[in-house]
Short mmCIF file of C-alpha atoms and ligand atoms in Angstrom, two decimals:
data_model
loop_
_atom_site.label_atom_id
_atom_site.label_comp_id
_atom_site.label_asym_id
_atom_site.label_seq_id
_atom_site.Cartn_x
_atom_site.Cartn_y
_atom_site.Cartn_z
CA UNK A 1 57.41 133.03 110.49
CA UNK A 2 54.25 134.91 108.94
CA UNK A 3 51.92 137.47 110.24
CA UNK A 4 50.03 135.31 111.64
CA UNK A 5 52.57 133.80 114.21
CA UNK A 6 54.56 136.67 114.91
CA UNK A 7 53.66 137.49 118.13
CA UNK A 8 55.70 139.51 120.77
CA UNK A 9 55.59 138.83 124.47
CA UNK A 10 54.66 141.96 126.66
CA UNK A 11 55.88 142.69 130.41
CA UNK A 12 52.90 141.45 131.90
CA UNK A 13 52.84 137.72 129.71
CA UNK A 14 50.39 138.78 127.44
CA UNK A 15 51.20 137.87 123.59
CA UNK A 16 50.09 140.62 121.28
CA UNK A 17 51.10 140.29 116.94
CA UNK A 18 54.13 142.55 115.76
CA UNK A 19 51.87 143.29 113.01
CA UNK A 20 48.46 144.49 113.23
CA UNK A 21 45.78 146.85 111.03
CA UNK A 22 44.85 150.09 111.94
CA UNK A 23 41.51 151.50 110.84
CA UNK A 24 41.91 155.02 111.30
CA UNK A 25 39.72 157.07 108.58
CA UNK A 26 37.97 154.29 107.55
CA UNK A 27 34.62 155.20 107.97
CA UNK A 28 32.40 154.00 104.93
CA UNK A 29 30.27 150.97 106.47
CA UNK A 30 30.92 148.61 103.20
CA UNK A 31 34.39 149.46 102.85
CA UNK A 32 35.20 149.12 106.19
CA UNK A 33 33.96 145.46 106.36
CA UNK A 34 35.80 144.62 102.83
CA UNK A 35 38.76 146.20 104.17
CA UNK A 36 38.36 144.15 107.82
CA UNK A 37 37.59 140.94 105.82
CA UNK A 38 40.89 141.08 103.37
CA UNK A 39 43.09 141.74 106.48
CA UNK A 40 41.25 138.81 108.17
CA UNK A 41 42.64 136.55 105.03
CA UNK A 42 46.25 138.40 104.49
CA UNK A 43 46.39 137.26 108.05
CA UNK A 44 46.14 140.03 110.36
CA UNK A 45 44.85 139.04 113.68
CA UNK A 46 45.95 142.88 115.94
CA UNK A 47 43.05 145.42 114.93
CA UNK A 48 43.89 149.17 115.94
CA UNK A 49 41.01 151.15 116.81
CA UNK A 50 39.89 154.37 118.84
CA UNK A 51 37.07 156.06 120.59
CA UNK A 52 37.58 159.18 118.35
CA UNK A 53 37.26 157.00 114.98
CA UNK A 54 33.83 156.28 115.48
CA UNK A 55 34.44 153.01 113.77
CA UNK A 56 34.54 150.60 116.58
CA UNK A 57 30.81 149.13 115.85
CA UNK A 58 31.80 148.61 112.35
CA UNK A 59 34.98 146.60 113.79
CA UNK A 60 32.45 144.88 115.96
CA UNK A 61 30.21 144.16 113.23
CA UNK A 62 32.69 142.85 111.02
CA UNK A 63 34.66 140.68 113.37
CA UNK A 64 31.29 139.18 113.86
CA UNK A 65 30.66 139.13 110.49
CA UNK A 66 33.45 137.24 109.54
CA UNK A 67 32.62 134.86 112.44
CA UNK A 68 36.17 135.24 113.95
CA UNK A 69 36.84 133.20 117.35
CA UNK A 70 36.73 135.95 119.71
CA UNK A 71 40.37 134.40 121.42
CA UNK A 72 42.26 134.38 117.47
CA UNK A 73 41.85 137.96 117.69
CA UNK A 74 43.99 140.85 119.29
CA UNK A 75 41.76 144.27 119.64
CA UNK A 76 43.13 147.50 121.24
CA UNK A 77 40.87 150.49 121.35
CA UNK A 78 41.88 153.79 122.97
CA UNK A 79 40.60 155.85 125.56
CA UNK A 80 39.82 159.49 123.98
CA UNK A 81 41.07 162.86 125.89
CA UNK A 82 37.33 163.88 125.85
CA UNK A 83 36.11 160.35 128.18
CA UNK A 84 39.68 160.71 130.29
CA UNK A 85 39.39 160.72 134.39
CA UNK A 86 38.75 157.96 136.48
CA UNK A 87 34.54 157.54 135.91
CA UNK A 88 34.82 158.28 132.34
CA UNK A 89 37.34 156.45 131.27
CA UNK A 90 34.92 153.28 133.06
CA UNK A 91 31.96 154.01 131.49
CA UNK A 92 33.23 154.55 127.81
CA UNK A 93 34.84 151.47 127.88
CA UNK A 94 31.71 149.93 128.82
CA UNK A 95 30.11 151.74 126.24
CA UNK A 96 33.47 151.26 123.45
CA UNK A 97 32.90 147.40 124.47
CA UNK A 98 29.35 146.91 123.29
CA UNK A 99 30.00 148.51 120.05
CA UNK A 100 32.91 146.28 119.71
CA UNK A 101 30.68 142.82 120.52
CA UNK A 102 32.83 141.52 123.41
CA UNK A 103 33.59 141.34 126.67
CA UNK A 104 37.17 142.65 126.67
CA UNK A 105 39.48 144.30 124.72
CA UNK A 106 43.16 142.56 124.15
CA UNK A 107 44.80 146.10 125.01
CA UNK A 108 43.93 149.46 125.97
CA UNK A 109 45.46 152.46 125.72
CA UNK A 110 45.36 156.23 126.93
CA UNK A 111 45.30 158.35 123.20
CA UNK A 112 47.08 161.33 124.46
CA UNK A 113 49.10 162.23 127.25
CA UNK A 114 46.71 165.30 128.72
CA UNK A 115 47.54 167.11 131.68
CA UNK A 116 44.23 167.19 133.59
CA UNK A 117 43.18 163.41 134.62
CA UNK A 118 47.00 162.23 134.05
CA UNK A 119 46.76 160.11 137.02
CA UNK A 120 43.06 159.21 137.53
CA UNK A 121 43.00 157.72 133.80
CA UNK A 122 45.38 155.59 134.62
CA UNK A 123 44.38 154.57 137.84
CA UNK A 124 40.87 153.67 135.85
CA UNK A 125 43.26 151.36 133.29
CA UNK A 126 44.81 149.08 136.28
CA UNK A 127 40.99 148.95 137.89
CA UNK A 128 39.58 148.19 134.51
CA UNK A 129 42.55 145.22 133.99
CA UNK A 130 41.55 143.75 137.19
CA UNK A 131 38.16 142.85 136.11
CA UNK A 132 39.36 141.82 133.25
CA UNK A 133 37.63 144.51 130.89
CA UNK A 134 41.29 144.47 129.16
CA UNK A 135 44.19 141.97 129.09
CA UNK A 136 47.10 145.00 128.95
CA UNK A 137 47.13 148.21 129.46
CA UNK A 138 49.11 150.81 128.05
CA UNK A 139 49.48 154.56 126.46
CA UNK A 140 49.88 156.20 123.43
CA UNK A 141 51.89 159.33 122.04
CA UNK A 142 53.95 159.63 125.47
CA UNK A 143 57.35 161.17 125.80
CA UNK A 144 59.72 160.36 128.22
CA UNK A 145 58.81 162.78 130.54
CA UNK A 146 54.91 161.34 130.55
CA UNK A 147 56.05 158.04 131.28
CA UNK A 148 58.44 159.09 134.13
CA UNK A 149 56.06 161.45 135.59
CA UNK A 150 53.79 158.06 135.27
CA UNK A 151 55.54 156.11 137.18
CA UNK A 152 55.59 158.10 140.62
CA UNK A 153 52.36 157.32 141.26
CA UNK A 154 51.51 154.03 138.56
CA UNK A 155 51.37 150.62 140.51
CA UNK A 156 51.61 149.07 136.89
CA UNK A 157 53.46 150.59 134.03
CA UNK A 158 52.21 150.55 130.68
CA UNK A 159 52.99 147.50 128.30
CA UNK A 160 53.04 149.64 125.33
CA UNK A 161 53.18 152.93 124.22
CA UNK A 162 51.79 153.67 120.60
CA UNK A 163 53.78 156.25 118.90
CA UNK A 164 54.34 158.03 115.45
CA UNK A 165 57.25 156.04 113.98
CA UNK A 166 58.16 156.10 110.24
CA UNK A 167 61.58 156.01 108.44
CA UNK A 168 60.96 160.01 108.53
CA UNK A 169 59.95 159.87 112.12
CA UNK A 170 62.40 156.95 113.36
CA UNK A 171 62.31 158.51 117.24
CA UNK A 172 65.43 156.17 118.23
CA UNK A 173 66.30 157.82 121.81
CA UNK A 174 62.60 156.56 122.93
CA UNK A 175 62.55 153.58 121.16
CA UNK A 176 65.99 153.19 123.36
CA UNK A 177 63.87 154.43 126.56
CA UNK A 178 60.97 151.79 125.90
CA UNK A 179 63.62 149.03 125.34
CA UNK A 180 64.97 149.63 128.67
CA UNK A 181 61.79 149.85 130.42
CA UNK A 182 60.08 146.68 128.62
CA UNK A 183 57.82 148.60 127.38
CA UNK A 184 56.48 147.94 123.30
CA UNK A 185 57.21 150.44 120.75
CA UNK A 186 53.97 150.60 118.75
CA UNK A 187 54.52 152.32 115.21
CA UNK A 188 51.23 154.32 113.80
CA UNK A 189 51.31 155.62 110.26
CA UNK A 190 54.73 153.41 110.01
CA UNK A 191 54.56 154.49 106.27
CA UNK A 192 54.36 158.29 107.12
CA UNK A 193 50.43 158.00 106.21
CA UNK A 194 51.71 156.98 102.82
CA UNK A 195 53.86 160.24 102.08
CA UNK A 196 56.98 158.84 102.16
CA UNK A 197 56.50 156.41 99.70
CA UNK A 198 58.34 158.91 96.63
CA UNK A 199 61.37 159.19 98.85
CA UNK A 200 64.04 158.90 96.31
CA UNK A 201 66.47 156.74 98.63
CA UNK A 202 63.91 154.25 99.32
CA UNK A 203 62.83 154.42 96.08
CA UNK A 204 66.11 153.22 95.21
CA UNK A 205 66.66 150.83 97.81
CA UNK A 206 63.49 148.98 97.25
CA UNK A 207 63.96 148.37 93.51
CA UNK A 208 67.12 146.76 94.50
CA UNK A 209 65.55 144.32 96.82
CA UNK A 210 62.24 144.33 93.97
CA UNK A 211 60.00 144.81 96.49
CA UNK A 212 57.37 148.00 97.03
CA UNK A 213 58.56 151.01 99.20
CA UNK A 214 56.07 149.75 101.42
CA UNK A 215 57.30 146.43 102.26
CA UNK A 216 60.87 148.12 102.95
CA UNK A 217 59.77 149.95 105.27
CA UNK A 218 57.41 147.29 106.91
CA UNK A 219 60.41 145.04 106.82
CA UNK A 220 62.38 147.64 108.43
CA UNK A 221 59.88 148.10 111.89
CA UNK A 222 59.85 144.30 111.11
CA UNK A 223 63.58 144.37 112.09
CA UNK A 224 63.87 146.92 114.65
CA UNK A 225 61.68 144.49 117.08
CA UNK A 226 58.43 147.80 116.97
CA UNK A 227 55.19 146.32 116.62
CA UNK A 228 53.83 148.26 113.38
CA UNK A 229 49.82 148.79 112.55
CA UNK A 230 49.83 149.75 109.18
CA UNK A 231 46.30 150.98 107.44
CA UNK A 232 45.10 150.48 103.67
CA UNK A 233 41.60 150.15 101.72
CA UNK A 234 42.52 148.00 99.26
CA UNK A 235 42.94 144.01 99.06
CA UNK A 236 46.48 144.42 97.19
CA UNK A 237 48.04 146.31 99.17
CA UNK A 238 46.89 145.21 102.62
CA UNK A 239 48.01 141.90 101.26
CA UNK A 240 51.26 143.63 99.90
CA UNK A 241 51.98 144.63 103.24
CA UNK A 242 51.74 141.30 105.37
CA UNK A 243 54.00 139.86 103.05
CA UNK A 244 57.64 140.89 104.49
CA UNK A 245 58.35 137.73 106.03
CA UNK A 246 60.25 136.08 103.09
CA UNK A 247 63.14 139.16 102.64
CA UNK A 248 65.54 140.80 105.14
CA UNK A 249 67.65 143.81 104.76
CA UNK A 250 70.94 144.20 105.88
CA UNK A 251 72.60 145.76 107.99
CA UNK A 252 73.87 148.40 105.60
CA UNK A 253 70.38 148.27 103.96
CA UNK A 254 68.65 149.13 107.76
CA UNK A 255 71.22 152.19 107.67
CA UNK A 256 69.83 153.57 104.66
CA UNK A 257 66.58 153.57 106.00
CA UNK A 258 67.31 154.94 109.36
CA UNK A 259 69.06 158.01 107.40
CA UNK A 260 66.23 159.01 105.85
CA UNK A 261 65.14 160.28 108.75
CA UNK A 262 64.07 164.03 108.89
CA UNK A 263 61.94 164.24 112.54
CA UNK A 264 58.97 165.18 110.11
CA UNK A 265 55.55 164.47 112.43
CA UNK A 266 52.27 163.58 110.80
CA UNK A 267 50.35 164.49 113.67
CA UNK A 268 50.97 167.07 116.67
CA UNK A 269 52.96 167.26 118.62
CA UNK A 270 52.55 165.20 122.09
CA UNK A 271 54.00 167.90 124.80
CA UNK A 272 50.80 170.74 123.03
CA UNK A 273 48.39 167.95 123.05
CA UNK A 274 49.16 167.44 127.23
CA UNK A 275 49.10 171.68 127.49
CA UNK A 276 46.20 171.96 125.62
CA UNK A 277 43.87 168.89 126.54
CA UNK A 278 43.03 167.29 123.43
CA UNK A 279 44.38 166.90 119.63
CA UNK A 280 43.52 170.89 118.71
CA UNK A 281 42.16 171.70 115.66
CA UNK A 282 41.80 168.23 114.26
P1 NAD B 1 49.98 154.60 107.51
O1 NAD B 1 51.39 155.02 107.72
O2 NAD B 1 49.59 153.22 107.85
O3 NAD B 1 49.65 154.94 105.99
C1 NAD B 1 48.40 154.61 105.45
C2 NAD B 1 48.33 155.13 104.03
O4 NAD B 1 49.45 154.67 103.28
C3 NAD B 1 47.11 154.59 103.32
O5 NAD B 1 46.00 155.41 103.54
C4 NAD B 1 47.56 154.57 101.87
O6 NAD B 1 47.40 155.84 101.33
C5 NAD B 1 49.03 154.28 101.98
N1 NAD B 1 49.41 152.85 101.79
C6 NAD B 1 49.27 151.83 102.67
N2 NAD B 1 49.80 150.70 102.16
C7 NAD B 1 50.27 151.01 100.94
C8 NAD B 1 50.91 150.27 99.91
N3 NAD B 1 51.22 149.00 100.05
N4 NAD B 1 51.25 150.94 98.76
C9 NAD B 1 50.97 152.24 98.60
N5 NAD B 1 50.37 153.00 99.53
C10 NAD B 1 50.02 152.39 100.69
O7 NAD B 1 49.07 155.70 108.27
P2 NAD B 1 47.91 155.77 109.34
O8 NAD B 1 46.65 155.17 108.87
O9 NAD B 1 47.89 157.16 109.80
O10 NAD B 1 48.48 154.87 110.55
C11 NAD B 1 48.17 153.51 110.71
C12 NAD B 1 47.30 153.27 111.92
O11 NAD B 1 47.91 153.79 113.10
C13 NAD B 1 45.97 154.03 111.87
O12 NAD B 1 45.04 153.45 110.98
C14 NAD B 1 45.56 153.97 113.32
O13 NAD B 1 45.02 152.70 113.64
C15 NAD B 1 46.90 154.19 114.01
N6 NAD B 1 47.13 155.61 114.39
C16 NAD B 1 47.23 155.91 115.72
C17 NAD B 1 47.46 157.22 116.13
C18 NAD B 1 47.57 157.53 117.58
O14 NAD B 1 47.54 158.72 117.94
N7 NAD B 1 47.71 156.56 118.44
C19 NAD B 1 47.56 158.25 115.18
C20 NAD B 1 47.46 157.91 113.83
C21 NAD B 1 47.26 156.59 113.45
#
């Protein structure tokens, strides 16, 4: 198995990659399309983007670029609180699609739970999935109670819900939840946005396997069946991290990195972000 080839099965059939690339904060034009065209040749076919980046034409441009069969690739964009209700949530697609160059994205998904719209924004996803404007649909940064409250009124449910998982973050009681809802644990910043990296016990753990911290922990979202979208600049390391598929960690070595856990967030908090209506002060 490689990166390439590793592809999970969703609840509605669709295939999606375990791995992927997300592209959050990459905003310079030129590095955006180096950084695009090395994960392209490490082997990364699952590219994370968002409304709020303001990167999707570059992602368009480089895909096209690069000259990339439209069907090898998997391309989720997300749905920002700002363009959520039923209209919307329509038209920005439309509008997220052009900048993207395509006709559909692979999966889309609701940023952050907010508590206006809830229900229209979603009824907007399973409309939009009809006509084929997106192969899955799913959410990102819900709780439980999101994806309960969901469900009395969904005729779908989502496929996958994106949330902050890192070995500092490791949010096992909804990872449990997803698992018995077939839903897809989605990791962002699965390396803790790259602040994790000193932590002495993986430090330690990883020169024992002589591998980077990085690929530990990779290998680790690897293991607990999460698909992980991990983001870099540079060729190395976005190489670096695609190649976990020739080590494993044992059982004993999983433990370690599950007990480095410390329920540290990079980000806020989903329950304010549904109070408050959008990701305040950014
Ligand atoms: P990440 O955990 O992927 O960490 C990225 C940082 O780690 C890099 O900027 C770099 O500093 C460092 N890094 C990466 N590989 C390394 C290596 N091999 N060696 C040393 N350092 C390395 O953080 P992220 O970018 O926040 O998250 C990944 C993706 O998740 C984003 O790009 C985006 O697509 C997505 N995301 C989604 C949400 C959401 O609300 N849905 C929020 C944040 C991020």
């Amino acid at each position: 198995m490689n990166i390439s080839d590793n592809l999970l099965t969703l609840a509605d059939g669709n295939k999606m990659p375990q791995q992927g690339f997300g592209v959050y904060k990459i905003t310079n034009h030129q590095e955006f399309s180096d950084s695009i065209k090395a994960a392209w040749e490490s082997g990364y076919r699952l590219f994370d983007t968002a409304q709020m980046y303001e990167n999707e034409q570059f992602l368009g441009e480089a895909l096209h670029n690069l000259q990339v069969p439209r069907a090898k690739t998997f391309i989720t964009t997300k749905i920002s609180e700002a363009n959520q209700g039923y209209n919307n949530t329509i038209v920005s697609l439309k509008a997220s699609l052009t900048k993207l160059q395509t006709d559909y994205v692979d999966l889309l998904l609701i940023h952050w739970p907010i508590n206006t719209e809830f229900f229209d924004t979603w009824r907007a996803f399973e409309d939009l999935k009809k006509e084929g404007l997106t192969k899955s649909i799913g959410v990102s940064n819900y709780g439980m109670v999101h994806l309960q409250y969901l469900a009395t009124q969904a005729h779908e449910l989502p496929v996958v819900n994106q949330i902050e998982v890192s070995p500092y973050m490791s949010q096992k009681p909804l990872l449990k939840f997803h698992q018995e809802h077939n839903i897809v644990t989605q990791a962002w910043s699965p390396l803790g946005r790259g602040k994790i990296l000193n932590d002495p016990v993986l430090v330690e753990l990883a020169q024992t396997k002589k591998r980077s911290v990085a690929q530990v922990i990779l290998r680790w979202h690897l293991q607990n069946g999460v698909s992980f979208i991990p983001k870099s600049t540079h060729a190395t390391r976005i190489a670096e991290n695609a190649a976990i598929y020739d080590f494993e960690l044992s059982k004993s070595e999983m433990a370690i990195v599950d007990s480095a856990n410390k329920n540290h967030r990079v980000s806020k908090e989903p329950e304010l972000v549904y109070e408050f209506g959008e990701q305040y002060p950014y």
